[in-house]
Amino acid sequence: MATFSEYIAQNEERDGVRFSWNVWPSSRLEATRMVVPVASLLTPLKERTDLPPIQYEPVLCSRATCRAVLNPLCQVDYRAKLWACNFCYQRNQFPPSYAGISEVNQPAELLPHFSTIEYVVQRGPQMPLVFLYLVDTCMEDEDLQALKESLQMSLSLLPPTALVGLITFGRMVQVHELGCEGISKSYVFRGTKDLNAKQLQEMLGLTKSSGAQGRGPQTPQQPLSNRFLQPVQKIDMNLTDLLSELQRDPWPVTQGKRPLRSLGVAMSIAVGLLECTFSNTGARIMTFIGGPATQGPGMVVGDELKTPIRSWHDIEKDNAKFMKKATKHFEALANRASTNGHIIDIYACALDQTGLLEMKCCPNYTGGYMVMADSFNTSLFKQTFQRVFTKDVQGSFKMAFAATLEVKTSREIKVCGAIGPCVSLSTKGPCVSENEIGTGGTCQWKICGLDPSTTLALYFEVVNQHNAPIPQGGRGAIQFVTQYQHSSGQRRIRVTTTARNWADAQTQIQTIAASFDQEAAAILMARLAVYRAETEEGPDVLRWLDRQLIRLFMFHLRRSPFLQVFNNSPDESSYYRHHFNRQDLTQALIMIQPVLYAYSFNGPPEPVLLDSSSILPDRILLMDTFFQIVIYHGETVAQWRKAGYQDMPEYENFKHLLQAPVDDAQELLHTRFPMPRYIDTEHGGSQARFLLSKVNPSQTHNNMYAWGQESGAPILTDDVSLQVFMDHLKKLAVSSAA
Amino acid sequence: MNVNQHTPMASPYGQPQPGYGQPNYAPLDGGYPASYAPYNGPASAYQPGVPPQGSARGPPTSAPPPVSAPQQYNQYSHSPADMQNGPPPMTQAPPRPAGSQPYGLGGGQPSYPQHYAPPPTMQQVTNQMGGMQLTSGPPTPAGLGYAPPHSSQPPISTSYQSAPQPSFTQAPPPASSAPTQPPPPNAPAASQQYYRGPPPPPQPPFNSALPPTSQQQFLSSAPPPPSQQTFPPSFSSSIPPPSCAPAPPVSQSQQPFSTPQPHFSSAPPPVSQPGFPSGPPPPAQGSFPPQPTPSSSQPGSVPPPGPPPTSVTSGQYPTPIQHQQQPPDSQPSPYHSGPPPPRFQMPPTVNHLPPGPQSPPGPQGPLQQPPSPQTGYPPQQNGAFGQTRSPQAGYPGPYPVQPNYGAPAPAPAPAAPAQKRLDPDAIPSPIQVIEDDKAKTNEPFVTGVRGQAPPLVTTSFHVRDQGNASPRFVRCTAYNMPCTADMAKQSQVPLAAVIKPLATLPPDENPPYMVDHGEGGPIRCNRCKAYMCPYMQFIEGGRRFQCSFCNCVTDVPPHYFQHLDHTGKRVDCYDRPELSLGSYEFLATVDYCKNNKLPQPPAFIFLIDVSYNAVKSGMVSIVCHELKSLLDHLPRENPEVDSVVRVGFVTYNKVLHFYNVKASLAQPQMLVVSDVSDMFVPLLDGFLVNVNESRQVIESLLDQIPEMFADTRETETVFGPVIQAGLEALKAADCAGKLFVFHTSLPIAEAPGKLKNREDKKLIGTDKEKSLFQPQVGFYNNLAKECVAQGCCVDLFLFPNQYVDVATLGVVPVSTGGSVYKYTYFQAQTDQERFLNDLRRDLQKHVGFDAVMRVRTSTGIRATDFFGSFYMSNTTDVELAGLDCDKAITVEFKHDDKLSEETGALMQCAVLYTSCSGQRRLRIHNMAVNCCSQLADLYRNCETDTIINYFSKYAFRGVLSNPTKAVRDTLVNQCAQILACYRKNCASPSSAGQLILPECMKLLPVYLNCVLKSDVLLPGADVSLDDRAYLKQLISCMDVADTHVFFYPRLLPVMKLESGSLPVAVRNSEERLSKGGVYLMETGLHLFLWVGASVQQELLLNLFGTPSFSQIDSSMINLPVLDNPFSQRLREIIDSFRAQRSRYMKLVVVKQEDRTELIFRHFLVEDKSASGGASYVDFLCHMHKEIRQLLS
């Protein structure tokens, strides 16, 4: 551990944790002065192929308010078979099963390199995975066909025991009964009337079966399936047929109207169905929509085409009459779903907005996916969807369900809150700070859907008073306990215990400064900014951000779609923010500051500045913004390509040059979720805007003659360039000091 | 004793009788005398003429009858009086008359009693009774009325005959009473005065108010139709004869009555008697010029034929009277019993007859023959009525009276001779009327003549449309409408028309022609919007036409212009149905369509209950199985083309299951809607499909439905949401259509329209009873409204095992022009056939959708009330979501101004509807009737069957808002008023004790009694509330033929069958059943085969294939198919009956003395019913009493 950066990398590798500060200022006052709070990015299920799950359960601190898990940082008295909790200092007896413990015979959880360890809970039934497809039928036949194929394909990817269900909706909502012979049955609901779980239960005739469960001896078996949710192996064929017979919503759509789409009720029914049958069992509601909800609760726009869907402009003018109600509806659903541990995914494929702004809380609260594409008949959707079902080496899905994350801290530090795809469980405890950042006021969060890249930002507060110094060499510890349902149906608990040194800011400011993790801090601040942007008015957030520590990075953040809504629809903003809030650090960085590579005959591919000066005629540029991958052919290259040189054997090198960025892009495409939009464009092409909007406008129509002699492409924008921004910033910094 | 008393009375009666009729009339008599004389002459003349008249129904019924009746009465009274005078001497005779008079008794008793009381000395009651009887004697008039029934001719003759005879017969007895004679003189004088000069004055002279009334009647009657005509003028005019002819009957009856009247006469009668006495019949006649008409009628009077029966009755009656009078006679009981009484009665009749004949000869040579019969008639009738009445007097008590009858028996003594002839048929016999009408109708009925009553519904006839709608489409209660509201109010005859707009015509009659007036749509009056019809007057060379409804002048569109011929008719008049026919159709333009859009073809939606009960009873599988083949028979207009009607399927219990049967599907899809609180249709495409395109899917569905629900345990059902579902489906498809709902149980599941069991027998008979007929919740009313707006007609098939609240469930079907079918305790085995036949017929029948009916009338009257299965959102438009060929609408008219005799009254019924092929059309029925300023004309051109249709609908609707008792009373009152008005204004003067019935209404009492006794108005203990509600709804849309057979079932003796003709029916009374006979009864809903206990083995063998009575399986639902002519023919008859009715009638074999006989007896409507309904005879007495009260 030579340098902090190595240390950081190692910690991240082992625990999936990155702190903004890796040495903590030892008092509240000093911490506050640091501006960037002590905070961490946590990837709870970071893939650890070297981490064998332990087949027993964790040993817990006996103090009721602590319940911390035995970990390598605990002091252990092997003689007395006692261990001291490093959070509350409670001395605990080892359980009888640890009778053979000794210095040489330590359980795994005491080994220092198992600071992250995973237990398998043996108790309780194996819970099935539940996948409930919620399919919009108001779409073009072509789209629907593609969607049907994707869904049918997905059936083959599901484990045979997984339960599946199908709800389709258009003007009405249909809950399909599975496994019926002959006539296919479905329960139909009006798309304009919301139903609570109890009503739904009665209407679906599920009440009696639950009564039967009560008296039957097979109680545990009963809930495993019902008429609407059945094991894939049993109804595979049936469901395939059912899907293939799906018709486009038959209700006539007159010209000038949108089809009536009862998304709100459909989702409500899906949530309700799972709520009354598989509460607290991992389940995914996979919602596929081809347009906005246009009727019933949750509608985001009327069916008149002449009324466009709300824009940011409308929202600012308070002119989006459905937004608040719809948001409330979906929020309520999101809360119900998360309470029951169910995930809501949204796959929205439409050219227009679909109401993601209103629905965002559904995936955001439940850890579901949000995917936005133009059509179900695009590889973007198809491959993204397929990637949902990727499996790890053991053949398990790379997804986890119904997780709870608990944070335990040393006395000197408390947790303020979390930002990420989680909801509060409102668990008060000694380590909960009164100061809330993000979702706070609790030390436990529910994360209904997790995958290995899901990353939460956790914010802490140093509460140690200035006049009560921490002894030299003291360390602050934080334990993250994540209980979740593995895709195999097991319940598992992953425990990560980490500690950092305290340092007196007065004397060890250098150390502290050196321990600053710039990238992590940037992301943490960005999340905070985005969180605020979501909850507060846009300009205020920018001003707030400006007041904070600013570096180059922040220039891009300011311009990013996460904070800047100009040129983005509300849906797009929601979409970007959603992913920003759940992706890990690397991806998040890319989102804020896209990566730009240049390919030319002048040398090997090289990363270049995200600046208009990088746009040269003889270059091919590859930009990765996370959401888009843009290949940009410079003017000359484009002409060459048009002339067909690449097809001439004597210009094979040109062919290779053209191929290189494509290959690199494919690599990115294959690994990323959701799959980015792949754009192949050239100088002057309409799609070139994706690139031009990202680069630093060092050359614009305003100053091109001042800078003119240099190569590069002018950007037609009124945005300030980095140069101007920095100049301004310097001025500001001076004046603000005063 | 009574007799004695009576005798005394009688004598007076005898005399009085004439007097009665006359007494009051006395003055009249006076007048009559003159007429009489002429009459004689005319009479003879008439006789010849009469017959023809008799043949032609029109004439008889027409003014003549009533008027003539009165006249006759007058005449009779006169002549009879004279005659009677003769009779009076026969003290005994009089009593009988009195007995026969029972009619009078009923009514008269009260008044009589007093008179009598003194003389009788008998117990007051008895006296009264006697009085009643006596009065009833007068009722003979009823008999008179009857007489007419027999045949127009007979009546006349009878009248004469009777008049004479009775008078004679009775006369003898009365004769004894000198007083009578004396009165005559006075009377004559008075009467004469009356007639000639100031009628009124004479009246005053007359003692009783009655007389005056009678006088008035006379006067009025006289003036009106026949009477006037018959009277002097009539005499002179040839016309009178015919009219007279008919009239005679009445008169005859009256005469007979008159004889009985003597009682009355006792008081006032004398006067009349005097007349009589003056010159026994002949002389009287001779003396009375006015009488001529009567006489004429009398002469013409086929009297002989008619009379006999009457005489018989009279005989009976007399006895009854005697009974009353002569309680002593034990015989009464026999009286009750059909046969025995007759005999006893016979004697009296005999007496009469004998005397009659004798006397007749004496008095009226020519008439004599008729007289005898006539005499018989009057007396009998009188007697019968009287007797019954006397019993009836106590309506409830009527029976007790019967004993009296027994008593009367003694009286019979005199009658003894006639006994053989005696027959309960004395009172007006529906069978006789029906048969007469049949016999009379042998030419096609031509509709062009205004004011002409068509043949009865029981008669099969051919119709030729010449400008008025066929009676198959429109029947009126009165074909001569009173000119003024006052007249209408006075007569109380309902002015109504029963319209069956889409009635099916027999194959030999053309359905209405289709007229297309092009893009502009049908040509209509600018102001009242009446459609072009034969009544429109073209003026100004054809450039304009004047509306005959509102007189507005409208320009003729250029494309419709046509020149007029010299008579002012358009040259193309006969080329255009709308200018020459009573019924035709217009092709409607888009302006006549909802939302200005041509309609879509209609759709049929089948909604099948699949709850436990439905599955278990087998209903579900039967329906599903049947539908598979039935779907090939959806209604279509061109048999060559596939029906365009689309179909949809829904099953339901507590939730609804819709089915997607789109042709492209391999398997049907079921869509469950469990949100019943807010019903909607879950699918559009694939729900309503063309049968041929989706055949495979549909068959697959129908195969699977029974299986799918075979194991259901769901017992709760919903109902409101089911209809809502169908409605929404039609809305979504933007078409009209029909829902077929197959439902089993009270909808108790939580849903809109949920019901609770509210059957509470304790409420029956209380003021709260009406609430049981009202819908339990308002939900269905609103739903019905919505259905109508969409053109969604609902047919409901019920399969209840317990109370289902038909009153509430039926709201929607009834408001939407649908039908309710009910199969209580449905069992697949026994009820399947009935259900399936009903279903088939209901599905296939000609039907129109989304209809609006508007009845326009000429100025002076307007349609004020409508009865039937429909909905009205305003006061003029009858909205029918569905209108099929079996549905009739009864429309009531009221005056709002005076009508003119010249123009008559016009009505035009326009029905705008969507045909089953989706074409928008207008069907127009035009009807013109005469207007009359004389009540007699009104009474002469009425149709009792139609009146009963109106009354039943009116009453059955009344139970919704009034206690049933009040409803019944109202009916009785109105009926009494109608008859009283006739009596007062049209009938010839006769004693108040006479029951005088207009020829056209002589069956009114018997039919009305049937209405009163119906399960709706007078439920037996075993009649469920559902049954009553069901019947109530059923009646509401029945046409005249339906109500006729429903209220007076057809009872055929089938011991001997001939191919090609049906045996003549017998009356609905147990007396008519012979132990050795087999009878087939048809009620329109049920079909019974009653088998007597001692039927010959051979018959049983032919019929059932078993020689033993005890081996007949009474649970059989069809006769065994045996290869013998008898069995074949009977089955043929049964099949033909079934084919005639809109609902399939299940055959029930009733063995005499078997349990099921109770049910059967319920339909013997002339008998006293188990639920307390009066027998015909009792009721007649009661009616007479009511009339008398009104007259006094």
mmCIF file of C-alpha atoms in Angstrom, chain B residues 477-478 488 491-496 892-893 938 946-947 950-951 974 978 1001:
data_model
loop_
_atom_site.group_PDB
_atom_site.id
_atom_site.type_symbol
_atom_site.label_atom_id
_atom_site.label_comp_id
_atom_site.label_asym_id
_atom_site.label_seq_id
_atom_site.Cartn_x
_atom_site.Cartn_y
_atom_site.Cartn_z
ATOM 1 C CA THR B 477 -112.115 -0.743 -28.819
ATOM 2 C CA ALA B 478 -114.606 1.388 -30.650
ATOM 3 C CA ALA B 488 -117.058 9.522 -24.071
ATOM 4 C CA SER B 491 -120.261 6.042 -21.797
ATOM 5 C CA GLN B 492 -117.011 5.207 -20.062
ATOM 6 C CA VAL B 493 -116.132 3.034 -22.984
ATOM 7 C CA PRO B 494 -112.387 3.198 -23.233
ATOM 8 C CA LEU B 495 -111.187 4.588 -26.517
ATOM 9 C CA ALA B 496 -108.132 2.640 -27.281
ATOM 10 C CA GLU B 892 -105.578 5.102 -25.169
ATOM 11 C CA PHE B 893 -107.147 8.161 -26.717
ATOM 12 C CA LEU B 938 -120.711 3.716 -30.150
ATOM 13 C CA THR B 946 -110.080 -5.172 -27.397
ATOM 14 C CA ILE B 947 -111.751 -3.521 -24.490
ATOM 15 C CA TYR B 950 -107.229 -2.486 -22.568
ATOM 16 C CA PHE B 951 -108.829 -3.160 -19.240
ATOM 17 C CA GLN B 974 -116.192 1.131 -15.114
ATOM 18 C CA ILE B 978 -120.451 1.319 -19.495
ATOM 19 C CA MET B 1001 -120.498 -6.140 -25.215
#
